[in-house]
Amino acid sequence: MTRVWKWNRPVTVREVLEDLQQERSIAYTTVMTVLDNLHQKGWVRREAEGRAYRYEAVSTRAAYSAALMNDAWSQSDNPAAALVAFFGMMSEEQRHALRDAMRIVQRPEEDPPDAETPAPPEASEEKGDEKPGEKSAGNAAGNAAENPAENPAGNAGEKPGGENPASDRDATGR
């Protein structure tokens, strides 16, 4: 998948093979089998071109990563604690990226209310030191999972038909 994502265009087995052979020795049939397996799992689509196929990623690497994180988070018996632990592992750079992402997700779809209209008191009381109208990271993540309209990536990483490629992994994680 890394090679398919890297080019961000339909690729042939031969192209992937030649790229991989710059790093290690690998057989054409191995690359062909892996791409066929990815196709059968729904991670790539393919189109015939002569006697060969051109393979293209169904979702972006970012969408796939998001699906993996969502899958891991949703399997936790205590999602809030899992998020706190995850955020605690982040570097400062990753926390800045998270803040930027939260600002993108939290942008209202409608025009903001007039500046003269005060925020409801429960917004500032429930959220502690957050600004009125902001969601905590846990709430935003939970709401995005519950409300696809608030999730700009849509059903990130999902295959057509609602299947999730992350859940199609075999025991080796592939």
XYZ file of N, CA, C and O in Angstrom:
696
model
N 0.832 -1.197 0.000
C 0.000 0.000 0.000
C 0.872 1.254 0.000
O 0.491 2.247 -0.622
N 2.004 1.191 0.665
C 2.869 2.371 0.721
C 3.241 2.847 -0.677
O 3.210 4.043 -0.959
N 3.557 1.922 -1.559
C 3.942 2.293 -2.930
C 2.751 2.858 -3.692
O 2.888 3.832 -4.438
N 1.598 2.287 -3.517
C 0.396 2.772 -4.209
C 0.057 4.173 -3.710
O -0.253 5.070 -4.497
N 0.113 4.387 -2.398
C -0.160 5.716 -1.841
C 0.897 6.722 -2.276
O 0.594 7.875 -2.533
N 2.136 6.285 -2.341
C 3.241 7.181 -2.692
C 3.010 7.836 -4.051
O 3.197 9.038 -4.209
N 2.595 7.059 -5.036
C 2.390 7.601 -6.373
C 1.054 8.298 -6.534
O 0.897 9.113 -7.436
N 0.085 7.938 -5.750
C -1.228 8.578 -5.793
C -1.819 8.578 -7.205
O -2.376 9.570 -7.663
N -1.634 7.461 -7.889
C -2.179 7.263 -9.231
C -2.249 5.758 -9.462
O -1.624 4.990 -8.745
N -2.993 5.329 -10.462
C -3.027 3.895 -10.765
C -1.631 3.393 -11.159
O -0.921 4.050 -11.923
N -1.231 2.247 -10.610
C 0.096 1.677 -10.854
C -0.032 0.232 -11.309
O -1.005 -0.452 -11.002
N 0.978 -0.226 -12.041
C 1.014 -1.618 -12.469
C 1.894 -2.425 -11.524
O 2.697 -1.859 -10.761
N 1.736 -3.732 -11.592
C 2.588 -4.621 -10.803
C 4.046 -4.352 -11.161
O 4.913 -4.269 -10.284
N 4.343 -4.186 -12.446
C 5.718 -3.947 -12.909
C 6.307 -2.690 -12.264
O 7.455 -2.678 -11.832
N 5.526 -1.599 -12.188
C 6.029 -0.360 -11.573
C 6.360 -0.568 -10.104
O 7.403 -0.123 -9.625
N 5.475 -1.234 -9.394
C 5.709 -1.489 -7.966
C 6.927 -2.396 -7.811
O 7.791 -2.162 -6.956
N 7.009 -3.427 -8.643
C 8.140 -4.352 -8.603
C 9.461 -3.612 -8.795
O 10.401 -3.779 -8.004
N 9.542 -2.797 -9.828
C 10.787 -2.079 -10.120
C 11.165 -1.137 -8.982
O 12.350 -1.000 -8.652
N 10.181 -0.518 -8.368
C 10.457 0.369 -7.239
C 10.973 -0.435 -6.040
O 11.955 -0.054 -5.400
N 10.331 -1.545 -5.745
C 10.751 -2.374 -4.614
C 12.130 -2.989 -4.855
O 12.918 -3.147 -3.910
N 12.435 -3.341 -6.095
C 13.720 -3.971 -6.402
C 14.903 -3.027 -6.210
O 16.042 -3.485 -6.141
N 14.651 -1.742 -6.081
C 15.732 -0.805 -5.769
C 16.227 -1.007 -4.342
O 17.348 -0.635 -4.007
N 15.375 -1.592 -3.494
C 15.722 -1.815 -2.092
C 16.048 -3.266 -1.782
O 16.838 -3.551 -0.883
N 15.386 -4.209 -2.471
C 15.579 -5.629 -2.169
C 15.147 -6.470 -3.355
O 14.426 -5.995 -4.240
N 15.547 -7.717 -3.317
C 15.158 -8.649 -4.364
C 13.762 -9.183 -4.049
O 13.494 -9.613 -2.914
N 12.886 -9.115 -5.025
C 11.511 -9.580 -4.829
C 10.974 -10.064 -6.181
O 11.324 -9.515 -7.233
N 10.138 -11.081 -6.132
C 9.612 -11.688 -7.359
C 8.368 -10.949 -7.848
O 7.568 -10.440 -7.051
N 8.189 -10.937 -9.159
C 7.006 -10.345 -9.782
C 5.743 -10.979 -9.209
O 4.784 -10.285 -8.868
N 5.750 -12.310 -9.076
C 4.551 -13.014 -8.602
C 4.203 -12.641 -7.163
O 3.033 -12.631 -6.796
N 5.199 -12.303 -6.363
C 4.936 -11.875 -4.977
C 4.180 -10.552 -4.978
O 3.175 -10.392 -4.278
N 4.653 -9.600 -5.772
C 3.991 -8.289 -5.861
C 2.589 -8.456 -6.430
O 1.626 -7.864 -5.920
N 2.460 -9.287 -7.453
C 1.152 -9.519 -8.072
C 0.183 -10.134 -7.048
O -0.977 -9.706 -6.951
N 0.643 -11.087 -6.261
C -0.205 -11.727 -5.249
C -0.638 -10.723 -4.178
O -1.811 -10.692 -3.786
N 0.296 -9.902 -3.730
C -0.040 -8.915 -2.692
C -1.069 -7.915 -3.233
O -2.068 -7.611 -2.558
N -0.867 -7.403 -4.431
C -1.831 -6.465 -5.008
C -3.189 -7.128 -5.234
O -4.233 -6.501 -5.007
N -3.195 -8.393 -5.647
C -4.460 -9.106 -5.808
C -5.164 -9.273 -4.452
O -6.383 -9.084 -4.355
N -4.402 -9.603 -3.414
C -4.988 -9.714 -2.066
C -5.568 -8.376 -1.610
O -6.661 -8.332 -1.025
N -4.836 -7.292 -1.859
C -5.345 -5.966 -1.492
C -6.624 -5.652 -2.258
O -7.553 -5.042 -1.706
N -6.695 -6.063 -3.508
C -7.912 -5.867 -4.301
C -9.076 -6.665 -3.714
O -10.185 -6.150 -3.562
N -8.831 -7.923 -3.380
C -9.894 -8.762 -2.824
C -10.389 -8.237 -1.474
O -11.565 -8.391 -1.142
N -9.509 -7.594 -0.708
C -9.899 -7.020 0.587
C -10.568 -5.658 0.424
O -11.098 -5.116 1.386
N -10.533 -5.110 -0.787
C -11.189 -3.833 -1.034
C -10.327 -2.621 -0.760
O -10.829 -1.503 -0.706
N -9.049 -2.792 -0.602
C -8.161 -1.669 -0.317
C -7.714 -0.961 -1.588
O -7.340 0.213 -1.547
N -7.710 -1.697 -2.712
C -7.390 -1.100 -4.009
C -8.446 -1.524 -5.014
O -9.086 -2.559 -4.861
N -8.640 -0.704 -6.029
C -9.486 -1.092 -7.161
C -8.539 -1.306 -8.329
O -7.420 -0.792 -8.327
N -8.968 -2.064 -9.296
C -8.096 -2.299 -10.436
C -8.883 -2.189 -11.732
O -10.081 -2.429 -11.776
N -8.160 -1.824 -12.769
C -8.748 -1.699 -14.092
C -7.812 -2.389 -15.080
O -6.592 -2.177 -15.043
N -8.396 -3.209 -15.937
C -7.590 -3.934 -16.921
C -6.981 -2.966 -17.918
O -7.618 -2.015 -18.373
N -5.716 -3.227 -18.222
C -5.003 -2.457 -19.252
C -4.185 -3.472 -20.055
O -3.126 -3.902 -19.596
N -4.724 -3.882 -21.160
C -4.083 -4.951 -21.933
C -4.177 -6.250 -21.149
O -5.245 -6.633 -20.681
N -3.024 -6.908 -20.957
C -3.002 -8.162 -20.197
C -2.714 -7.935 -18.718
O -2.614 -8.883 -17.951
N -2.553 -6.690 -18.325
C -2.211 -6.365 -16.931
C -3.332 -5.546 -16.301
O -4.320 -5.209 -16.948
N -3.155 -5.242 -15.038
C -4.083 -4.375 -14.311
C -3.338 -3.140 -13.826
O -2.140 -3.181 -13.571
N -4.087 -2.060 -13.675
C -3.600 -0.866 -12.975
C -4.366 -0.820 -11.667
O -5.591 -0.910 -11.650
N -3.631 -0.690 -10.571
C -4.207 -0.688 -9.228
C -4.183 0.723 -8.655
O -3.209 1.452 -8.831
N -5.268 1.075 -7.955
C -5.392 2.405 -7.361
C -5.978 2.265 -5.964
O -6.912 1.482 -5.745
N -5.457 3.028 -5.021
C -5.941 2.975 -3.634
C -7.404 3.427 -3.566
O -7.801 4.371 -4.250
N -8.173 2.745 -2.740
C -9.574 3.102 -2.540
C -9.673 4.309 -1.598
O -10.531 5.162 -1.769
N -8.783 4.372 -0.617
C -8.786 5.505 0.306
C -7.360 6.015 0.491
O -6.398 5.345 0.113
N -7.246 7.172 1.074
C -5.937 7.768 1.313
C -5.267 7.103 2.507
O -5.923 6.432 3.310
N -3.995 7.322 2.619
C -3.263 6.800 3.776
C -3.805 7.434 5.059
O -3.931 6.770 6.081
N -4.143 8.709 5.006
C -4.690 9.391 6.179
C -6.024 8.769 6.596
O -6.280 8.563 7.788
N -6.882 8.471 5.626
C -8.172 7.856 5.938
C -7.976 6.463 6.528
O -8.677 6.061 7.459
N -7.019 5.724 5.990
C -6.723 4.393 6.526
C -6.217 4.503 7.970
O -6.665 3.761 8.853
N -5.310 5.438 8.232
C -4.799 5.636 9.590
C -5.928 6.024 10.542
O -6.002 5.538 11.671
N -6.811 6.898 10.079
C -7.947 7.311 10.901
C -8.845 6.117 11.223
O -9.328 5.975 12.357
N -9.063 5.248 10.239
C -9.895 4.061 10.470
C -9.248 3.137 11.488
O -9.927 2.573 12.357
N -7.937 2.980 11.415
C -7.230 2.150 12.397
C -7.361 2.728 13.805
O -7.629 2.007 14.769
N -7.159 4.049 13.925
C -7.273 4.689 15.244
C -8.694 4.571 15.775
O -8.899 4.282 16.953
N -9.675 4.797 14.920
C -11.069 4.694 15.349
C -11.400 3.273 15.776
O -12.094 3.066 16.779
N -10.905 2.288 15.037
C -11.150 0.891 15.371
C -10.559 0.561 16.744
O -11.222 -0.046 17.586
N -9.315 0.980 16.972
C -8.669 0.715 18.264
C -9.414 1.427 19.392
O -9.665 0.853 20.456
N -9.781 2.678 19.163
C -10.461 3.456 20.198
C -11.835 2.871 20.522
O -12.221 2.762 21.683
N -12.561 2.458 19.504
C -13.915 1.947 19.730
C -13.914 0.595 20.442
O -14.920 0.203 21.017
N -12.794 -0.128 20.414
C -12.724 -1.410 21.095
C -12.353 -1.282 22.569
O -12.383 -2.269 23.302
N -12.028 -0.077 23.017
C -11.648 0.133 24.407
C -12.873 0.033 25.310
O -13.964 0.477 24.954
N -12.687 -0.540 26.496
C -13.789 -0.589 27.449
C -13.961 0.754 28.154
O -14.967 0.998 28.799
N -12.969 1.653 28.042
C -13.050 2.989 28.609
C -12.453 3.962 27.594
O -11.282 4.345 27.697
N -13.261 4.379 26.593
C -12.736 5.236 25.523
C -12.107 6.540 26.018
O -11.089 6.962 25.478
N -12.686 7.151 27.039
C -12.124 8.415 27.538
C -10.725 8.189 28.101
O -9.796 8.965 27.829
N -10.544 7.130 28.872
C -9.226 6.819 29.430
C -8.235 6.484 28.317
O -7.055 6.863 28.383
N -8.699 5.798 27.285
C -7.827 5.467 26.161
C -7.356 6.739 25.463
O -6.182 6.858 25.101
N -8.262 7.701 25.278
C -7.878 8.968 24.652
C -6.881 9.727 25.514
O -5.896 10.265 25.007
N -7.121 9.767 26.822
C -6.199 10.466 27.719
C -4.813 9.829 27.637
O -3.799 10.527 27.535
N -4.755 8.506 27.657
C -3.469 7.814 27.561
C -2.808 8.102 26.210
O -1.605 8.356 26.132
N -3.591 8.081 25.146
C -3.064 8.347 23.803
C -2.514 9.762 23.710
O -1.400 9.979 23.234
N -3.291 10.735 24.184
C -2.843 12.125 24.141
C -1.585 12.310 24.985
O -0.716 13.113 24.657
N -1.489 11.577 26.098
C -0.307 11.654 26.954
C 0.951 11.142 26.268
O 2.064 11.526 26.641
N 0.814 10.290 25.287
C 1.962 9.749 24.548
C 2.436 10.673 23.435
O 3.511 10.472 22.875
N 1.638 11.687 23.122
C 1.945 12.551 21.980
C 3.100 13.499 22.278
O 3.253 13.982 23.395
N 3.868 13.782 21.230
C 4.900 14.811 21.318
C 4.209 16.177 21.248
O 3.024 16.275 20.888
N 4.957 17.217 21.538
C 4.396 18.569 21.456
C 3.952 18.872 20.019
O 2.897 19.465 19.802
N 4.729 18.423 19.054
C 4.376 18.636 17.645
C 3.061 17.931 17.311
O 2.208 18.492 16.612
N 2.874 16.718 17.808
C 1.637 15.988 17.559
C 0.451 16.672 18.240
O -0.645 16.714 17.688
N 0.667 17.226 19.436
C -0.428 17.940 20.113
C -0.829 19.192 19.338
O -2.000 19.524 19.247
N 0.147 19.874 18.752
C -0.174 21.042 17.905
C -0.981 20.595 16.689
O -1.957 21.250 16.311
N -0.591 19.487 16.080
C -1.343 18.959 14.932
C -2.761 18.595 15.357
O -3.720 18.837 14.618
N -2.909 18.019 16.551
C -4.240 17.676 17.069
C -5.081 18.935 17.256
O -6.248 18.968 16.859
N -4.502 19.977 17.836
C -5.243 21.238 18.019
C -5.688 21.802 16.665
O -6.823 22.256 16.522
N -4.795 21.767 15.683
C -5.155 22.248 14.345
C -6.305 21.423 13.776
O -7.246 21.966 13.201
N -6.222 20.114 13.923
C -7.284 19.230 13.415
C -8.599 19.516 14.126
O -9.664 19.540 13.496
N -8.555 19.739 15.427
C -9.784 20.019 16.185
C -10.410 21.332 15.718
O -11.630 21.436 15.616
N -9.582 22.327 15.420
C -10.134 23.590 14.905
C -10.856 23.357 13.580
O -11.904 23.930 13.324
N -10.306 22.496 12.734
C -10.938 22.205 11.446
C -12.273 21.494 11.660
O -13.284 21.845 11.055
N -12.296 20.509 12.534
C -13.507 19.730 12.793
C -14.576 20.581 13.461
O -15.765 20.414 13.196
N -14.172 21.520 14.295
C -15.131 22.308 15.067
C -15.691 23.500 14.320
O -16.593 24.153 14.820
N -15.190 23.799 13.145
C -15.732 24.944 12.398
C -17.207 24.721 12.156
O -17.609 23.698 11.604
N -18.032 25.701 12.541
C -19.471 25.534 12.316
C -19.795 25.569 10.833
O -19.152 26.277 10.065
N -20.787 24.781 10.459
C -21.216 24.749 9.066
C -22.060 25.971 8.736
O -22.178 26.353 7.593
N -22.653 26.566 9.753
C -23.492 27.750 9.549
C -22.693 28.980 9.946
O -21.634 28.897 10.536
N -23.239 30.156 9.643
C -22.601 31.394 10.077
C -22.615 31.439 11.596
O -23.581 31.015 12.236
N -21.534 31.971 12.220
C -21.503 32.056 13.674
C -22.583 33.010 14.174
O -22.977 33.931 13.460
N -23.088 32.801 15.407
C -24.113 33.696 15.945
C -23.544 35.102 16.115
O -22.335 35.285 16.168
N -24.442 36.083 16.183
C -24.011 37.471 16.375
C -23.163 37.585 17.616
O -23.387 36.898 18.611
N -22.174 38.468 17.579
C -21.284 38.661 18.714
C -22.053 39.160 19.931
O -21.629 38.968 21.057
N -23.214 39.828 19.696
C -23.992 40.353 20.812
C -24.760 39.255 21.537
O -25.174 39.433 22.670
N -24.958 38.115 20.901
C -25.714 37.034 21.519
C -24.799 36.248 22.442
O -23.834 35.637 21.993
N -25.067 36.272 23.758
C -24.196 35.541 24.677
C -24.387 34.034 24.530
O -25.456 33.567 24.151
N -23.327 33.308 24.840
C -23.404 31.848 24.807
C -24.276 31.376 25.957
O -24.328 32.002 27.008
N -24.995 30.271 25.796
C -25.805 29.747 26.872
C -24.925 29.430 28.087
O -23.797 28.971 27.929
N -25.429 29.666 29.310
C -24.616 29.460 30.505
C -24.120 28.024 30.640
O -23.027 27.805 31.100
N -24.921 27.030 30.212
C -24.493 25.648 30.379
C -23.266 25.323 29.544
O -22.487 24.454 29.905
N -23.037 26.049 28.452
C -21.865 25.776 27.623
C -20.586 26.063 28.389
O -19.649 25.292 28.355
N -20.523 27.196 29.100
C -19.301 27.527 29.822
C -19.203 26.756 31.133
O -18.116 26.442 31.580
N -20.324 26.417 31.753
C -20.278 25.675 33.015
C -19.851 24.238 32.786
O -19.044 23.701 33.541
N -20.376 23.581 31.751
C -20.070 22.175 31.509
C -18.662 21.973 31.006
O -18.045 20.954 31.249
N -18.139 22.919 30.293
C -16.865 22.721 29.622
C -15.686 23.239 30.428
O -14.571 23.224 29.964
N -15.893 23.727 31.602
C -14.779 24.188 32.434
C -14.140 25.413 31.818
O -14.774 26.422 31.610
N -12.833 25.331 31.501
C -12.118 26.497 31.016
C -12.161 26.627 29.500
O -11.480 27.465 28.937
N -12.943 25.817 28.836
C -13.044 25.927 27.394
C -13.881 27.148 27.024
O -14.743 27.581 27.785
N -13.633 27.648 25.844
C -14.419 28.766 25.339
C -15.810 28.258 24.992
O -15.965 27.126 24.554
N -16.839 29.096 25.142
C -18.182 28.664 24.763
C -18.209 28.205 23.312
O -17.617 28.830 22.449
N -18.875 27.091 23.087
C -19.017 26.565 21.742
C -17.941 25.565 21.363
O -18.042 24.895 20.370
N -16.839 25.488 22.159
C -15.800 24.524 21.845
C -16.151 23.173 22.438
O -16.852 23.078 23.440
N -15.653 22.131 21.824
C -15.844 20.776 22.321
C -14.514 20.281 22.839
O -13.475 20.642 22.315
N -14.535 19.438 23.836
C -13.290 18.820 24.263
C -12.881 17.801 23.225
O -13.671 17.364 22.416
N -11.610 17.387 23.255
C -11.121 16.420 22.275
C -11.935 15.146 22.333
O -12.286 14.575 21.312
N -12.253 14.674 23.526
C -13.033 13.449 23.664
C -14.425 13.603 23.090
O -14.915 12.730 22.391
N -15.079 14.732 23.371
C -16.423 14.945 22.846
C -16.410 15.071 21.340
O -17.271 14.553 20.661
N -15.423 15.786 20.803
C -15.371 15.945 19.348
C -15.160 14.601 18.681
O -15.774 14.305 17.674
N -14.274 13.794 19.242
C -14.030 12.485 18.641
C -15.273 11.622 18.725
O -15.638 10.943 17.776
N -15.942 11.664 19.863
C -17.167 10.880 20.024
C -18.267 11.368 19.108
O -18.960 10.580 18.476
N -18.414 12.693 18.999
C -19.454 13.235 18.141
C -19.178 12.942 16.685
O -20.092 12.706 15.914
N -17.912 12.997 16.279
C -17.603 12.703 14.883
C -17.964 11.267 14.552
O -18.408 10.974 13.456
N -17.760 10.371 15.524
C -18.101 8.973 15.278
C -19.614 8.789 15.209
O -20.113 7.966 14.457
N -20.348 9.579 16.018
C -21.795 9.441 16.053
C -22.475 10.228 14.949
O -23.540 9.871 14.486
N -21.871 11.341 14.528
C -22.503 12.222 13.557
C -21.585 12.400 12.355
O -20.702 13.230 12.373
N -21.786 11.623 11.306
C -20.909 11.715 10.136
C -20.868 13.102 9.517
O -19.909 13.451 8.877
N -21.901 13.905 9.717
C -21.900 15.252 9.148
C -20.800 16.097 9.774
O -20.323 17.039 9.175
N -20.389 15.773 11.004
C -19.329 16.518 11.655
C -17.959 15.922 11.368
O -16.959 16.419 11.835
N -17.893 14.878 10.611
C -16.634 14.218 10.308
C -16.270 14.538 8.862
O -16.794 13.937 7.953
N -15.336 15.500 8.643
C -15.059 15.918 7.278
C -14.518 14.798 6.409
O -14.621 14.843 5.204
N -13.941 13.771 6.980
C -13.410 12.669 6.184
C -14.498 11.681 5.819
O -14.257 10.695 5.160
N -15.715 11.939 6.254
C -16.797 10.981 6.014
C -16.502 9.722 6.793
O -16.049 9.787 7.908
N -16.761 8.590 6.224
C -16.431 7.327 6.872
C -15.038 6.943 6.422
O -14.854 6.078 5.594
N -14.056 7.625 6.999
C -12.678 7.464 6.564
C -12.271 6.013 6.553
O -12.398 5.321 7.535
N -11.761 5.602 5.425
C -11.233 4.260 5.317
C -12.260 3.190 5.037
O -11.915 2.045 4.875
N -13.527 3.560 4.989
C -14.527 2.531 4.735
C -14.600 2.214 3.262
O -14.423 3.073 2.409
N -14.836 0.959 2.993
C -15.042 0.524 1.616
C -16.493 0.794 1.251
O -17.340 0.926 2.112
N -16.777 0.847 -0.046
C -18.179 0.936 -0.453
C -18.944 -0.236 0.151
O -18.435 -1.340 0.236
N -20.135 0.037 0.606
C -20.933 -1.014 1.243
C -20.777 -0.990 2.745
O -21.315 -1.821 3.445
N -19.999 -0.020 3.286
C -19.886 0.149 4.723
C -18.879 -0.760 5.394
O -18.762 -0.761 6.595
N -18.124 -1.546 4.640
C -17.127 -2.405 5.268
C -15.889 -1.575 5.561
O -15.553 -0.665 4.843
N -15.182 -1.904 6.616
C -14.017 -1.157 7.034
C -12.765 -1.964 6.721
O -12.603 -3.047 7.248
N -11.845 -1.433 5.871
C -10.650 -2.190 5.536
C -9.823 -2.549 6.759
O -9.181 -3.565 6.799
N -9.844 -1.683 7.788
C -9.057 -1.968 8.978
C -9.547 -3.236 9.658
O -8.774 -3.973 10.251
N -10.835 -3.524 9.580
C -11.360 -4.704 10.244
C -11.185 -5.946 9.393
O -11.420 -7.059 9.866
N -10.759 -5.787 8.125
C -10.556 -6.926 7.246
C -9.157 -7.513 7.381
O -8.811 -8.430 6.659
N -8.346 -6.979 8.280
C -6.976 -7.467 8.418
C -6.982 -8.921 8.866
O -7.834 -9.355 9.628
N -5.987 -9.644 8.406
C -5.837 -11.005 8.877
C -5.048 -11.006 10.173
O -4.721 -9.957 10.709
N -4.706 -12.170 10.689
C -4.032 -12.272 11.990
C -2.664 -11.605 11.986
O -2.174 -11.237 13.038
N -2.063 -11.391 10.820
C -0.752 -10.743 10.766
C -0.871 -9.229 10.723
O 0.121 -8.527 10.715
N -2.083 -8.710 10.707
C -2.300 -7.260 10.657
C -2.301 -6.723 9.247
O -2.270 -5.528 9.050
N -2.323 -7.577 8.266
C -2.298 -7.132 6.859
C -3.677 -7.118 6.281
O -4.540 -7.826 6.657
